[in-house]
Every structure is written in structure tokens, then in C-alpha cells.
PDB file of N, CA, C and O in Angstrom:
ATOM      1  N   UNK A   1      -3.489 -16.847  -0.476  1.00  0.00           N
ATOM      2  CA  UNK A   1      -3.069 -15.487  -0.291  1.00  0.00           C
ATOM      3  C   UNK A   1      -4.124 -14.581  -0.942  1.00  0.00           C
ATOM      4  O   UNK A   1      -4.417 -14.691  -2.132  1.00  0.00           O
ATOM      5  N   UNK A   2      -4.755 -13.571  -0.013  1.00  0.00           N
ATOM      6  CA  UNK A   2      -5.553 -12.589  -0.658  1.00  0.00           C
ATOM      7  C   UNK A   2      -4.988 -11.323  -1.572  1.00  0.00           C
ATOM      8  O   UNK A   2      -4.194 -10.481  -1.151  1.00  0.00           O
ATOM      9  N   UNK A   3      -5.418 -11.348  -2.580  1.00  0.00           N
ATOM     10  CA  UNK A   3      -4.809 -10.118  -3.381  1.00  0.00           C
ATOM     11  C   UNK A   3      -5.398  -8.900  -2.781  1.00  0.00           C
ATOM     12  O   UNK A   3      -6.336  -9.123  -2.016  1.00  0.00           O
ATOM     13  N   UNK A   4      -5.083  -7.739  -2.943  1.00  0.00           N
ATOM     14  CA  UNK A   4      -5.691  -6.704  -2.584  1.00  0.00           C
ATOM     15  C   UNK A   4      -6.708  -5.988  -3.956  1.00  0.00           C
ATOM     16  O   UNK A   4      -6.429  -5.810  -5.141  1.00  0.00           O
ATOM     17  N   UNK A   5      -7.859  -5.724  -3.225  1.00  0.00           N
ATOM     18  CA  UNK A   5      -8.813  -5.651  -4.278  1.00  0.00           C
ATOM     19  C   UNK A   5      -8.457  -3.907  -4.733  1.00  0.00           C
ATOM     20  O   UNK A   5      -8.253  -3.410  -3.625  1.00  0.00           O
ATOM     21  N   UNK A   6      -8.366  -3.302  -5.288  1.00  0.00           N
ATOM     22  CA  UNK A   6      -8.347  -1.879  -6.058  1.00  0.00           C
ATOM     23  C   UNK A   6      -9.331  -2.018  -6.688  1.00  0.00           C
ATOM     24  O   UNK A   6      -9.924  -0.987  -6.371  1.00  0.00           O
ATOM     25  N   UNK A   7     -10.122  -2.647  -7.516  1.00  0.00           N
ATOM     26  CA  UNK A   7     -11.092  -2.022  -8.408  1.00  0.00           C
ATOM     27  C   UNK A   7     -11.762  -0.884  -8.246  1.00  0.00           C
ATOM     28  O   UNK A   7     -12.146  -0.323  -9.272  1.00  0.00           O
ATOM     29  N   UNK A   8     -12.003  -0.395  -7.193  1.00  0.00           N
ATOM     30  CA  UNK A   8     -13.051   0.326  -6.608  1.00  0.00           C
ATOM     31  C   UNK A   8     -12.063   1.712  -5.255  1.00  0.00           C
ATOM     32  O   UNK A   8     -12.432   2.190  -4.182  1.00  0.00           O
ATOM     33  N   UNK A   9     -11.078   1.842  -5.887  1.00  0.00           N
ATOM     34  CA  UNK A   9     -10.522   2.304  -4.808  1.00  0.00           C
ATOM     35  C   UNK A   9      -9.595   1.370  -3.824  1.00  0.00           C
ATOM     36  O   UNK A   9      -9.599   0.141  -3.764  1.00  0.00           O
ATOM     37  N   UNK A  10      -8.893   2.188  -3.159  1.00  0.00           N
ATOM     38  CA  UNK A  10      -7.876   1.046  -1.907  1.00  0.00           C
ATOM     39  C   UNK A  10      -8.338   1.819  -0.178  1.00  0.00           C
ATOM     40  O   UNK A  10      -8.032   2.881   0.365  1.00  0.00           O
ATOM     41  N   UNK A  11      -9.006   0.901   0.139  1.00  0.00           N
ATOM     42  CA  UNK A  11     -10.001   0.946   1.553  1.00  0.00           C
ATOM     43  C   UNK A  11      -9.521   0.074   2.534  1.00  0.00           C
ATOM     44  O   UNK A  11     -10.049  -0.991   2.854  1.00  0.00           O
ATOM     45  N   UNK A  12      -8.262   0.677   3.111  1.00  0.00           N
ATOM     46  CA  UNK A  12      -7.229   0.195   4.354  1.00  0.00           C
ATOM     47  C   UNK A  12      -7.975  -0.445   5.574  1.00  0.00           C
ATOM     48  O   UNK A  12      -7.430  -1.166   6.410  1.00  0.00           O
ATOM     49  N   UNK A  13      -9.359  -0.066   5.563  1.00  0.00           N
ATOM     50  CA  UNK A  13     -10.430  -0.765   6.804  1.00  0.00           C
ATOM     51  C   UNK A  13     -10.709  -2.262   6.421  1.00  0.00           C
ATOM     52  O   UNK A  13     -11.104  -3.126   7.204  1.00  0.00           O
ATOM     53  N   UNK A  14     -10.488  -2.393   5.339  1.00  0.00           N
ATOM     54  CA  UNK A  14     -10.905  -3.874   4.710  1.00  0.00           C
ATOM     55  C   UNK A  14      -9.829  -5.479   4.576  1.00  0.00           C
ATOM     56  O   UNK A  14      -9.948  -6.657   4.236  1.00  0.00           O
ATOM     57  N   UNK A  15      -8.828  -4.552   5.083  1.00  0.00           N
ATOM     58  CA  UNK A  15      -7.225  -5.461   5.250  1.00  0.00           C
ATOM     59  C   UNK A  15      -6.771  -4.829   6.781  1.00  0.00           C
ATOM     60  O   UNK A  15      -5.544  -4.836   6.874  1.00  0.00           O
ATOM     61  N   UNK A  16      -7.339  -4.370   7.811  1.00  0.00           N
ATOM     62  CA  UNK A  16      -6.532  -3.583   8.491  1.00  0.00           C
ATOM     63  C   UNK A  16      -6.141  -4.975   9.848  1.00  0.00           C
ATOM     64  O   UNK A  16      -5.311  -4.810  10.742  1.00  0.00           O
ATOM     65  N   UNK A  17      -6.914  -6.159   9.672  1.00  0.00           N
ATOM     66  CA  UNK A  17      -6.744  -7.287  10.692  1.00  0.00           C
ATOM     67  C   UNK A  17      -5.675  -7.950   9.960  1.00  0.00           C
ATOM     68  O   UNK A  17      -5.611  -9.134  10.288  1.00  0.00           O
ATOM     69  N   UNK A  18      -4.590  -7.528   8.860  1.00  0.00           N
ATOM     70  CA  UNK A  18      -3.034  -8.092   8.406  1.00  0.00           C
ATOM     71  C   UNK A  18      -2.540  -6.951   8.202  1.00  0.00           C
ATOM     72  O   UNK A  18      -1.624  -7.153   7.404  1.00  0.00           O
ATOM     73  N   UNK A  19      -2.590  -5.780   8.458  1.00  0.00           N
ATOM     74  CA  UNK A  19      -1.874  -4.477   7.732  1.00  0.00           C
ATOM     75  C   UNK A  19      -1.546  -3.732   9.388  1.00  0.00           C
ATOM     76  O   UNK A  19      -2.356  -3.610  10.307  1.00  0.00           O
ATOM     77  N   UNK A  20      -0.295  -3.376   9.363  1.00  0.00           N
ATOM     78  CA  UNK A  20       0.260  -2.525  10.559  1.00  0.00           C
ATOM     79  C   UNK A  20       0.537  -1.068   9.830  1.00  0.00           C
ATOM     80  O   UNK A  20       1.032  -0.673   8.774  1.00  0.00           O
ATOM     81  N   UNK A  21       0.007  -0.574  10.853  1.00  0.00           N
ATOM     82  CA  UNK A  21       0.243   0.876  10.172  1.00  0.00           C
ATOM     83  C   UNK A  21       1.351   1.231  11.368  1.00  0.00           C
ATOM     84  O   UNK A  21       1.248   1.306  12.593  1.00  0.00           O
ATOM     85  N   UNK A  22       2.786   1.467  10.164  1.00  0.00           N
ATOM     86  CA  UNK A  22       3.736   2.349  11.128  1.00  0.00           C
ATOM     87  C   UNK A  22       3.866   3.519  10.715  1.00  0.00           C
ATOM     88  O   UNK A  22       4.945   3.895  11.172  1.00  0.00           O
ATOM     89  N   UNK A  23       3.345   4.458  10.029  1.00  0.00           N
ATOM     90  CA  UNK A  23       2.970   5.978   9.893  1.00  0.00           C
ATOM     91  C   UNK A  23       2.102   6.359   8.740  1.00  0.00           C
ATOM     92  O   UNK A  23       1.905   5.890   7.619  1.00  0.00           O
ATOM     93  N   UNK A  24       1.493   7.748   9.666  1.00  0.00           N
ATOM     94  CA  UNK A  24       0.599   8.383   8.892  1.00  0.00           C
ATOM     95  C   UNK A  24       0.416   9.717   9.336  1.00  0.00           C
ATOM     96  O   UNK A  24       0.452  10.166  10.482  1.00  0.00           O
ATOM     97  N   UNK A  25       0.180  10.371   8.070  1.00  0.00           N
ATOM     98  CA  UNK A  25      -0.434  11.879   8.067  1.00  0.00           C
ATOM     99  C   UNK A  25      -1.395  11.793   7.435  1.00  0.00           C
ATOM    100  O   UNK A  25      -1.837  10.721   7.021  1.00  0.00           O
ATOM    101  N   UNK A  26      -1.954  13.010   7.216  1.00  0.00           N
ATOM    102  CA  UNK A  26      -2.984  13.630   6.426  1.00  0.00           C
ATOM    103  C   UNK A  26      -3.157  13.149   5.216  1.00  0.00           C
ATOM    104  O   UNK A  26      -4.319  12.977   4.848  1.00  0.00           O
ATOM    105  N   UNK A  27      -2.064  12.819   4.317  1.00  0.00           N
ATOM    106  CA  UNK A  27      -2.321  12.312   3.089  1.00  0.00           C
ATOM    107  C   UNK A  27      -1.653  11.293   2.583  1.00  0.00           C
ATOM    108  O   UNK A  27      -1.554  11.184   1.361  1.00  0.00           O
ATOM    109  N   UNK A  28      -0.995  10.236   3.574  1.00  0.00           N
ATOM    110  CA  UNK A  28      -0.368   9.511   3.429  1.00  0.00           C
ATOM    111  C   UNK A  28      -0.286   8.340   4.397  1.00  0.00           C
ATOM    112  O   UNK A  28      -0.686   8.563   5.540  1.00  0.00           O
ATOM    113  N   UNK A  29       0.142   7.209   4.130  1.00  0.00           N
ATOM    114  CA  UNK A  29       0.056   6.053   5.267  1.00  0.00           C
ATOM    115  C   UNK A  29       1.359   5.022   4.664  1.00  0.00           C
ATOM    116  O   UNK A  29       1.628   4.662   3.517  1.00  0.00           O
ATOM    117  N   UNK A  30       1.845   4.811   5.651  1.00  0.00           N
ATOM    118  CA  UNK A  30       2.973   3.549   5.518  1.00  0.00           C
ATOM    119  C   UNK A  30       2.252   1.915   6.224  1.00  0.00           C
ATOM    120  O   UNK A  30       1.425   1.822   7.131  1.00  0.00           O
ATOM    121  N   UNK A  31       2.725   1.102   5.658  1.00  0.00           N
ATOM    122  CA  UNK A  31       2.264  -0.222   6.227  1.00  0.00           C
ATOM    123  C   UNK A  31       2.589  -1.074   5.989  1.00  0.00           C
ATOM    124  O   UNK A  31       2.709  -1.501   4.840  1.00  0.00           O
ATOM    125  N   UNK A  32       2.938  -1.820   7.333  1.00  0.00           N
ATOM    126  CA  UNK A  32       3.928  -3.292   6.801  1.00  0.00           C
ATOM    127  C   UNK A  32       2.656  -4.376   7.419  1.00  0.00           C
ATOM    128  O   UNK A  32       1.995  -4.365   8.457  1.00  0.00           O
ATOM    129  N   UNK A  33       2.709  -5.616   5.791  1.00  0.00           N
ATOM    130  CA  UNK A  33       1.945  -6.414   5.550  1.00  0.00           C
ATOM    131  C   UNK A  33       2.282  -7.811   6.230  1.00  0.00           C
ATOM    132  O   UNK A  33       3.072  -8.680   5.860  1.00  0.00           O
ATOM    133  N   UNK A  34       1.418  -7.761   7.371  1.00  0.00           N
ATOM    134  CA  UNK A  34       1.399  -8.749   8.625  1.00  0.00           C
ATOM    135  C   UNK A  34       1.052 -10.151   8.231  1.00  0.00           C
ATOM    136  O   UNK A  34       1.228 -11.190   8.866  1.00  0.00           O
ATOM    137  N   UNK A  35       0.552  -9.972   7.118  1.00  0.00           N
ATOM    138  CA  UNK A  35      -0.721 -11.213   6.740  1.00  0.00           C
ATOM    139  C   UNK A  35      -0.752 -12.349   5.515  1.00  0.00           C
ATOM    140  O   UNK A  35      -1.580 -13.240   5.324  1.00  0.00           O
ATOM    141  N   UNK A  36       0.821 -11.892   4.515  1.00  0.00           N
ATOM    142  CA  UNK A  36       1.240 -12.099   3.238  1.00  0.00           C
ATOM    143  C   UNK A  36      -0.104 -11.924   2.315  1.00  0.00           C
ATOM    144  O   UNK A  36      -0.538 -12.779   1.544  1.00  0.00           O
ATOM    145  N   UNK A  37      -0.650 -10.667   2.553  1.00  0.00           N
ATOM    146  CA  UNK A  37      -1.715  -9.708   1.243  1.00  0.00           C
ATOM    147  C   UNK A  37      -0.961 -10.147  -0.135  1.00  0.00           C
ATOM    148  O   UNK A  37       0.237  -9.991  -0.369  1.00  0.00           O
ATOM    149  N   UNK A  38      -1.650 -10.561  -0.741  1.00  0.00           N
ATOM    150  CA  UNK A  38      -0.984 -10.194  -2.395  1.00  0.00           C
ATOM    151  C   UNK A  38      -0.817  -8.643  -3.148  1.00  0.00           C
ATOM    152  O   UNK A  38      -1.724  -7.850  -2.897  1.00  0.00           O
ATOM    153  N   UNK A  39       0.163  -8.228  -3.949  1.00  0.00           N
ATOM    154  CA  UNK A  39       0.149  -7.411  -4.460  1.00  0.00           C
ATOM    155  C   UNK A  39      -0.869  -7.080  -5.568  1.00  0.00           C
ATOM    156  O   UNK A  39      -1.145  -8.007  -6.330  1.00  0.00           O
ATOM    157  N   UNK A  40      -1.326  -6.171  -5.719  1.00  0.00           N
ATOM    158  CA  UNK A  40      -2.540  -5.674  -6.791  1.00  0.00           C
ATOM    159  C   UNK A  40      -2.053  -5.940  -8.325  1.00  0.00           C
ATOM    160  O   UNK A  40      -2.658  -6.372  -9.306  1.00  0.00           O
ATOM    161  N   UNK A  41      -0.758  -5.521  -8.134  1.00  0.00           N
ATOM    162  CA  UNK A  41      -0.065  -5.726  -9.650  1.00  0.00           C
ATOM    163  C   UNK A  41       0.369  -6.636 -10.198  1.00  0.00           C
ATOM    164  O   UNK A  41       0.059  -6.851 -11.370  1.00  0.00           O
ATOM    165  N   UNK A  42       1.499  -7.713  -9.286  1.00  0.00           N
ATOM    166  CA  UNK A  42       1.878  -9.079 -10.120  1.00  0.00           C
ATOM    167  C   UNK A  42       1.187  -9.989  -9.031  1.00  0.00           C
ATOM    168  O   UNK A  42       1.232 -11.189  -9.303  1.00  0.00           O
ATOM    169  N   UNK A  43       0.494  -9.620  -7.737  1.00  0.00           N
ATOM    170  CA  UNK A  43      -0.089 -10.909  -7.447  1.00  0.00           C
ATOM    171  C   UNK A  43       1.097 -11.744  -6.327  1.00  0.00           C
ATOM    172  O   UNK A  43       0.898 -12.875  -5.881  1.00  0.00           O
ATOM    173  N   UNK A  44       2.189 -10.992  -6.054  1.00  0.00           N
ATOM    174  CA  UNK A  44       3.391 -11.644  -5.178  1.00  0.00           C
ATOM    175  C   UNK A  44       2.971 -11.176  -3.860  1.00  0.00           C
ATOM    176  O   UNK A  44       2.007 -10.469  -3.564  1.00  0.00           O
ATOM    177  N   UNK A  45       3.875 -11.705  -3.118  1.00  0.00           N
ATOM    178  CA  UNK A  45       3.216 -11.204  -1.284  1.00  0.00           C
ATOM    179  C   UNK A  45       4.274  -9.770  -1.081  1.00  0.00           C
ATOM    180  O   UNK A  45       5.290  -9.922  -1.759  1.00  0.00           O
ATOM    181  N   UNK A  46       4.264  -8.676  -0.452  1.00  0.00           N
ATOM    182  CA  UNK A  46       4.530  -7.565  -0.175  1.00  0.00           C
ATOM    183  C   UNK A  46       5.172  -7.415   0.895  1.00  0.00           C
ATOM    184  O   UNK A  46       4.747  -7.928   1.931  1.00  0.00           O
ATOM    185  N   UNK A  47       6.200  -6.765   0.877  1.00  0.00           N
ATOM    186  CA  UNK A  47       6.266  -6.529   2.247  1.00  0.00           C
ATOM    187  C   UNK A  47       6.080  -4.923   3.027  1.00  0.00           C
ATOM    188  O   UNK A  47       5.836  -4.871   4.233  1.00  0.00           O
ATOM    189  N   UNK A  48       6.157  -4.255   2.586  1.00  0.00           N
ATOM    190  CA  UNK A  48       5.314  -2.663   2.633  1.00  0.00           C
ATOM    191  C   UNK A  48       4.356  -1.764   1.784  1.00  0.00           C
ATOM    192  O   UNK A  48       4.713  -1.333   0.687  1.00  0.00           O
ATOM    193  N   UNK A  49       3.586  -1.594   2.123  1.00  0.00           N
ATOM    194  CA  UNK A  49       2.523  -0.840   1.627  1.00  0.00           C
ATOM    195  C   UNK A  49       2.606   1.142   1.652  1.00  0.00           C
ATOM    196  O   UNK A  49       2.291   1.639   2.733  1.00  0.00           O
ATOM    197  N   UNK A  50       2.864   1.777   0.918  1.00  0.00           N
ATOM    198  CA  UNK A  50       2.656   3.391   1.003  1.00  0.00           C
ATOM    199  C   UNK A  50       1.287   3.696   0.411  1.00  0.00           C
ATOM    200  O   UNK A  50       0.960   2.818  -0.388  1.00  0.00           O
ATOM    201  N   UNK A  51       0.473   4.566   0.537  1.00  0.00           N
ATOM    202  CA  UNK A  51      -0.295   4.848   0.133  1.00  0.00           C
ATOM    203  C   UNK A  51      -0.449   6.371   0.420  1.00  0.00           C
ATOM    204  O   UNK A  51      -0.119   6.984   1.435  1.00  0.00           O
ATOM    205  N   UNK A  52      -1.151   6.928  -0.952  1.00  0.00           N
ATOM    206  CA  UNK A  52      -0.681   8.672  -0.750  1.00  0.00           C
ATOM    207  C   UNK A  52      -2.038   9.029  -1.524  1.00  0.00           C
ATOM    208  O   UNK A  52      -2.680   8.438  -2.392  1.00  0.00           O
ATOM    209  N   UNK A  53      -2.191  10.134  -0.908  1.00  0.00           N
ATOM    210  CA  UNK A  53      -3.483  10.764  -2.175  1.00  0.00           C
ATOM    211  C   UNK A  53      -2.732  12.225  -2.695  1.00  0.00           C
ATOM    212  O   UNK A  53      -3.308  12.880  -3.563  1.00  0.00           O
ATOM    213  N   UNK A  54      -1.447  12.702  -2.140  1.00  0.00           N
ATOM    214  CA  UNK A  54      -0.524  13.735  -2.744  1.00  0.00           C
ATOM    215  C   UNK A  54      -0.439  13.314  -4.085  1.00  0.00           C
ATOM    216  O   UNK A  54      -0.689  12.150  -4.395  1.00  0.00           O
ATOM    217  N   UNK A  55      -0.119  14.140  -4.877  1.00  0.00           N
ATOM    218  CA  UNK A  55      -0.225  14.407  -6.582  1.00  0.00           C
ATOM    219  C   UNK A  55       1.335  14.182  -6.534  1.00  0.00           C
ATOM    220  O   UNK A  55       1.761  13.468  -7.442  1.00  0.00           O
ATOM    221  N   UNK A  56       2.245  14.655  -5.654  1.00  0.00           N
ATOM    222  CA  UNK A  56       3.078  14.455  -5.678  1.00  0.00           C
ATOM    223  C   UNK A  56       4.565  13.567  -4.650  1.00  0.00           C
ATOM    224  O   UNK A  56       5.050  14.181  -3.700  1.00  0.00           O
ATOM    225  N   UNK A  57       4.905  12.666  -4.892  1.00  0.00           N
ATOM    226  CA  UNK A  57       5.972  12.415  -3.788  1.00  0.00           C
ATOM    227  C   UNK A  57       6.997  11.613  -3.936  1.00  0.00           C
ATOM    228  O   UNK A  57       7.137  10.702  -4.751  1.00  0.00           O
ATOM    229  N   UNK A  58       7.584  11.918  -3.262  1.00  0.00           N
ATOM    230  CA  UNK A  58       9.235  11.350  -3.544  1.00  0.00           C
ATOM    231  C   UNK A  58       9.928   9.830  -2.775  1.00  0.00           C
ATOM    232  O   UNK A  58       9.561   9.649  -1.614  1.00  0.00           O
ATOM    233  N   UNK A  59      10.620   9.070  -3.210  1.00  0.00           N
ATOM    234  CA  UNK A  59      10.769   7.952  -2.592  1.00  0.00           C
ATOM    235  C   UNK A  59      12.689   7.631  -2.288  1.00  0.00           C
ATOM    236  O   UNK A  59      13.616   7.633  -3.098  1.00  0.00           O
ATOM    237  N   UNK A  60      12.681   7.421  -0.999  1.00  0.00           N
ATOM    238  CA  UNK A  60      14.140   7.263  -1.308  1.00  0.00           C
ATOM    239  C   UNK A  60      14.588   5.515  -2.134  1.00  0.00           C
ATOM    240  O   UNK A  60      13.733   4.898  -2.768  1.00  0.00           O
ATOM    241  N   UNK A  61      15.738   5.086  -1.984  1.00  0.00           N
ATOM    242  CA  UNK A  61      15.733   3.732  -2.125  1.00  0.00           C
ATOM    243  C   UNK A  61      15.231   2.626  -1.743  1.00  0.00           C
ATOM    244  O   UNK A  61      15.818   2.039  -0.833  1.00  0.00           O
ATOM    245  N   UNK A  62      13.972   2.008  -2.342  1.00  0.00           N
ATOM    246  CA  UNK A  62      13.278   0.878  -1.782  1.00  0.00           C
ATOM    247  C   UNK A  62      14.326  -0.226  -0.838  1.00  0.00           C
ATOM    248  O   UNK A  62      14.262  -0.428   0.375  1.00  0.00           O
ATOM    249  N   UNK A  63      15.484  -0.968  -2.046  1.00  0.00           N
ATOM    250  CA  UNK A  63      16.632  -1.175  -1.539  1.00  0.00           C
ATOM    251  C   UNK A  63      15.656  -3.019  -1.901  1.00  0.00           C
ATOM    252  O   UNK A  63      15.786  -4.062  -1.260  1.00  0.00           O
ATOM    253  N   UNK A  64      14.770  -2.746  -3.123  1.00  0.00           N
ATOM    254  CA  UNK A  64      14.797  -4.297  -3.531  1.00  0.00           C
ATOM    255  C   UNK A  64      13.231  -3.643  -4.531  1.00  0.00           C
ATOM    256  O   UNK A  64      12.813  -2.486  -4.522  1.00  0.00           O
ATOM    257  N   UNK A  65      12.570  -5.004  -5.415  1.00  0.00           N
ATOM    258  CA  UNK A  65      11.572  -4.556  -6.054  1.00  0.00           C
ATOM    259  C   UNK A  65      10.321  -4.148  -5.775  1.00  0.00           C
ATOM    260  O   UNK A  65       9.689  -4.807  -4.950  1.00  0.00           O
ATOM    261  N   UNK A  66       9.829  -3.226  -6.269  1.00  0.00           N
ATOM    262  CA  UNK A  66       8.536  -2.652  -5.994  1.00  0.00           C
ATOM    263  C   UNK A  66       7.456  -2.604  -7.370  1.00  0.00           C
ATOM    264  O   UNK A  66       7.653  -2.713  -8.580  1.00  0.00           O
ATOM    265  N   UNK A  67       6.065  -2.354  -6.424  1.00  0.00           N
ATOM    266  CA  UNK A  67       5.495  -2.073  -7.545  1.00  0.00           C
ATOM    267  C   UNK A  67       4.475  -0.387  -7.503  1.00  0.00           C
ATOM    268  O   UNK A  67       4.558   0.265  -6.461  1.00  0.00           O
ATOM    269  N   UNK A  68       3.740   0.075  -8.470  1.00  0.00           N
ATOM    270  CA  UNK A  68       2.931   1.088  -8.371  1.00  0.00           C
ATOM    271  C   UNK A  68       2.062   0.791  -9.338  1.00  0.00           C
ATOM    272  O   UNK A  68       2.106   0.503 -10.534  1.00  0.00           O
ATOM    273  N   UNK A  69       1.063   0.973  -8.301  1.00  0.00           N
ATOM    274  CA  UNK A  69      -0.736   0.848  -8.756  1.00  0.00           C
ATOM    275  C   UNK A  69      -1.649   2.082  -8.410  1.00  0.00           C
ATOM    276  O   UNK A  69      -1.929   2.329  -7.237  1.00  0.00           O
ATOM    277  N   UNK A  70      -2.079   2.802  -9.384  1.00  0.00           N
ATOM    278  CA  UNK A  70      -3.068   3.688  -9.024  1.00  0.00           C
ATOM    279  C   UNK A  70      -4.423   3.606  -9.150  1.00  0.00           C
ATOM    280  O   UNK A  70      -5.030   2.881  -9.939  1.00  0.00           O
ATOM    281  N   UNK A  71      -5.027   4.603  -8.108  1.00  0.00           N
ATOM    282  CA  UNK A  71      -6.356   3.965  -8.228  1.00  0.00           C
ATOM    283  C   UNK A  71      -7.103   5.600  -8.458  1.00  0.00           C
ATOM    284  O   UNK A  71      -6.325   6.554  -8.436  1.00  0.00           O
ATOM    285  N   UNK A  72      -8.189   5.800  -8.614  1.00  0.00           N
ATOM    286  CA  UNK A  72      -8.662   7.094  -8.858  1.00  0.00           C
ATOM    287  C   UNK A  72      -8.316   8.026  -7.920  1.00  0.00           C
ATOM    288  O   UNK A  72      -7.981   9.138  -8.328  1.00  0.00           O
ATOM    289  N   UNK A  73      -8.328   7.796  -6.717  1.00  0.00           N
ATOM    290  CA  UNK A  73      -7.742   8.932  -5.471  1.00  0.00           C
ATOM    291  C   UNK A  73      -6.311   8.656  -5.573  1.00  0.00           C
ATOM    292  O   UNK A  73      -5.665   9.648  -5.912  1.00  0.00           O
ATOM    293  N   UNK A  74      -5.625   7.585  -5.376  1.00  0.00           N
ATOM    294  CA  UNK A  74      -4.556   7.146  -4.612  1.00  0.00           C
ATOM    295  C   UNK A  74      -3.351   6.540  -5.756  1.00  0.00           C
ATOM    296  O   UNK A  74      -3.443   6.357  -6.969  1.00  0.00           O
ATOM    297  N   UNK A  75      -2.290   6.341  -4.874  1.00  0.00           N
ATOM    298  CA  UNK A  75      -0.848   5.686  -5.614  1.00  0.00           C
ATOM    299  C   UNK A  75      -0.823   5.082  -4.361  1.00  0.00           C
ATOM    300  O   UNK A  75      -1.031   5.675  -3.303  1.00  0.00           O
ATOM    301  N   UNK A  76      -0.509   3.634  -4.513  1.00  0.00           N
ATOM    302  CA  UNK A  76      -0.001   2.548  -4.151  1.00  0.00           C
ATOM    303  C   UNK A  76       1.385   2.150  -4.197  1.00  0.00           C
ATOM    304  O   UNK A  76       1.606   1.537  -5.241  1.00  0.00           O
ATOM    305  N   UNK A  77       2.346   2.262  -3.501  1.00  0.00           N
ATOM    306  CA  UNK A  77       3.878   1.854  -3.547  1.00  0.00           C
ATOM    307  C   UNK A  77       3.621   0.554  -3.068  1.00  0.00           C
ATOM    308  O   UNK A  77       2.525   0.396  -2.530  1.00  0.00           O
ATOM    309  N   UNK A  78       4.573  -0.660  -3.157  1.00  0.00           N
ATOM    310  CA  UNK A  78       4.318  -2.029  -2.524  1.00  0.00           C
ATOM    311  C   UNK A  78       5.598  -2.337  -2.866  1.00  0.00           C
ATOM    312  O   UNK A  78       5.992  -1.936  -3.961  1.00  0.00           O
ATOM    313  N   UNK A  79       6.435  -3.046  -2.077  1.00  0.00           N
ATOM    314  CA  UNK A  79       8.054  -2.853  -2.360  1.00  0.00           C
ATOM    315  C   UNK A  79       8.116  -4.457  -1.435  1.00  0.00           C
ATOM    316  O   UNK A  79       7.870  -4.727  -0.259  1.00  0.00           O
ATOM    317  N   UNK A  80       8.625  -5.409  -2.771  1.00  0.00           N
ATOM    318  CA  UNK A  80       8.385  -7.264  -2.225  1.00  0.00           C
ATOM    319  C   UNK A  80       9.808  -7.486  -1.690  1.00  0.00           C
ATOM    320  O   UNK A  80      10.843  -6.973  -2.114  1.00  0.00           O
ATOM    321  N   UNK A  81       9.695  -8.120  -0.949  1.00  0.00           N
ATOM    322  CA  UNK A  81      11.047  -9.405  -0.437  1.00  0.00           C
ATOM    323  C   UNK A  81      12.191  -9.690  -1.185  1.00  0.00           C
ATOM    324  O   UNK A  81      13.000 -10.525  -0.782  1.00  0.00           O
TER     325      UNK A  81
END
């Protein structure tokens, strides 16, 4: 299982042959993980990906565990099985 690399930023072109993107705007992207990606934080497989460069945003109920990883632009939501 590949972890997702952050060191350097989170660059959605580099996972996008396991990552489905089911929405996006301007400053935000949703994505469910086709490919069992590892999570950046504990390293478990994911099953949705958010990604935001907003300073600010709101989440309703994941409705199981998640994690959050930031990277210099971005916040990472990842919400596991």
C-alpha cells in the first residue's frame, strides 16, 4: 500500500490513476480512494480524501474515523473504513 507522500505539499496529479474525484471547486476537491492509498497520518487505507486550500471549513458528520494533515497550502481530511 502506497502512503501518500505530503512532504512537499499534496499534488493530486501524482495519485490521480487510484483517486476519483467526485467534486470540486475552486478551492476544494472531494475524492474517493480507488486504489487503497495509505493515509499520511497513521498509515491505514482511506476511504475519502477532502482537500481545501480555504483557511476555513466546515464538516458535517464523517459518520466513522478520520484524520487531518496539513501541508503548507492545504488541509487534508481522510475519513477510514
Amino acid at each position: 500500500m502506497t502512503r501518500l507522500d505530503v512532504g512537499d505539499g499534496f499534488d493530486v496529479h501524482e495519485y490521480r490513476h487510484g483517486l476519483k474525484l467526485l467534486k470540486q471547486d475552486r478551492e476544494t476537491m472531494a475524492l474517493e480512494n480507488r486504489n487503497d492509498f495509505a493515509c499520511p497520518a497513521c498509515g491505514d487505507a482511506f476511504e475519502r480524501l477532502f482537500v481545501s486550500e480555504k483557511r476555513e471549513n466546515t464538516f458535517g458528520n464523517p459518520g466513522g474515523p478520520f484524520c487531518l494533515v496539513r501541508t503548507d497550502d492545504q488541509v487534508l481530511v481522510l475519513t477510514h473504513r
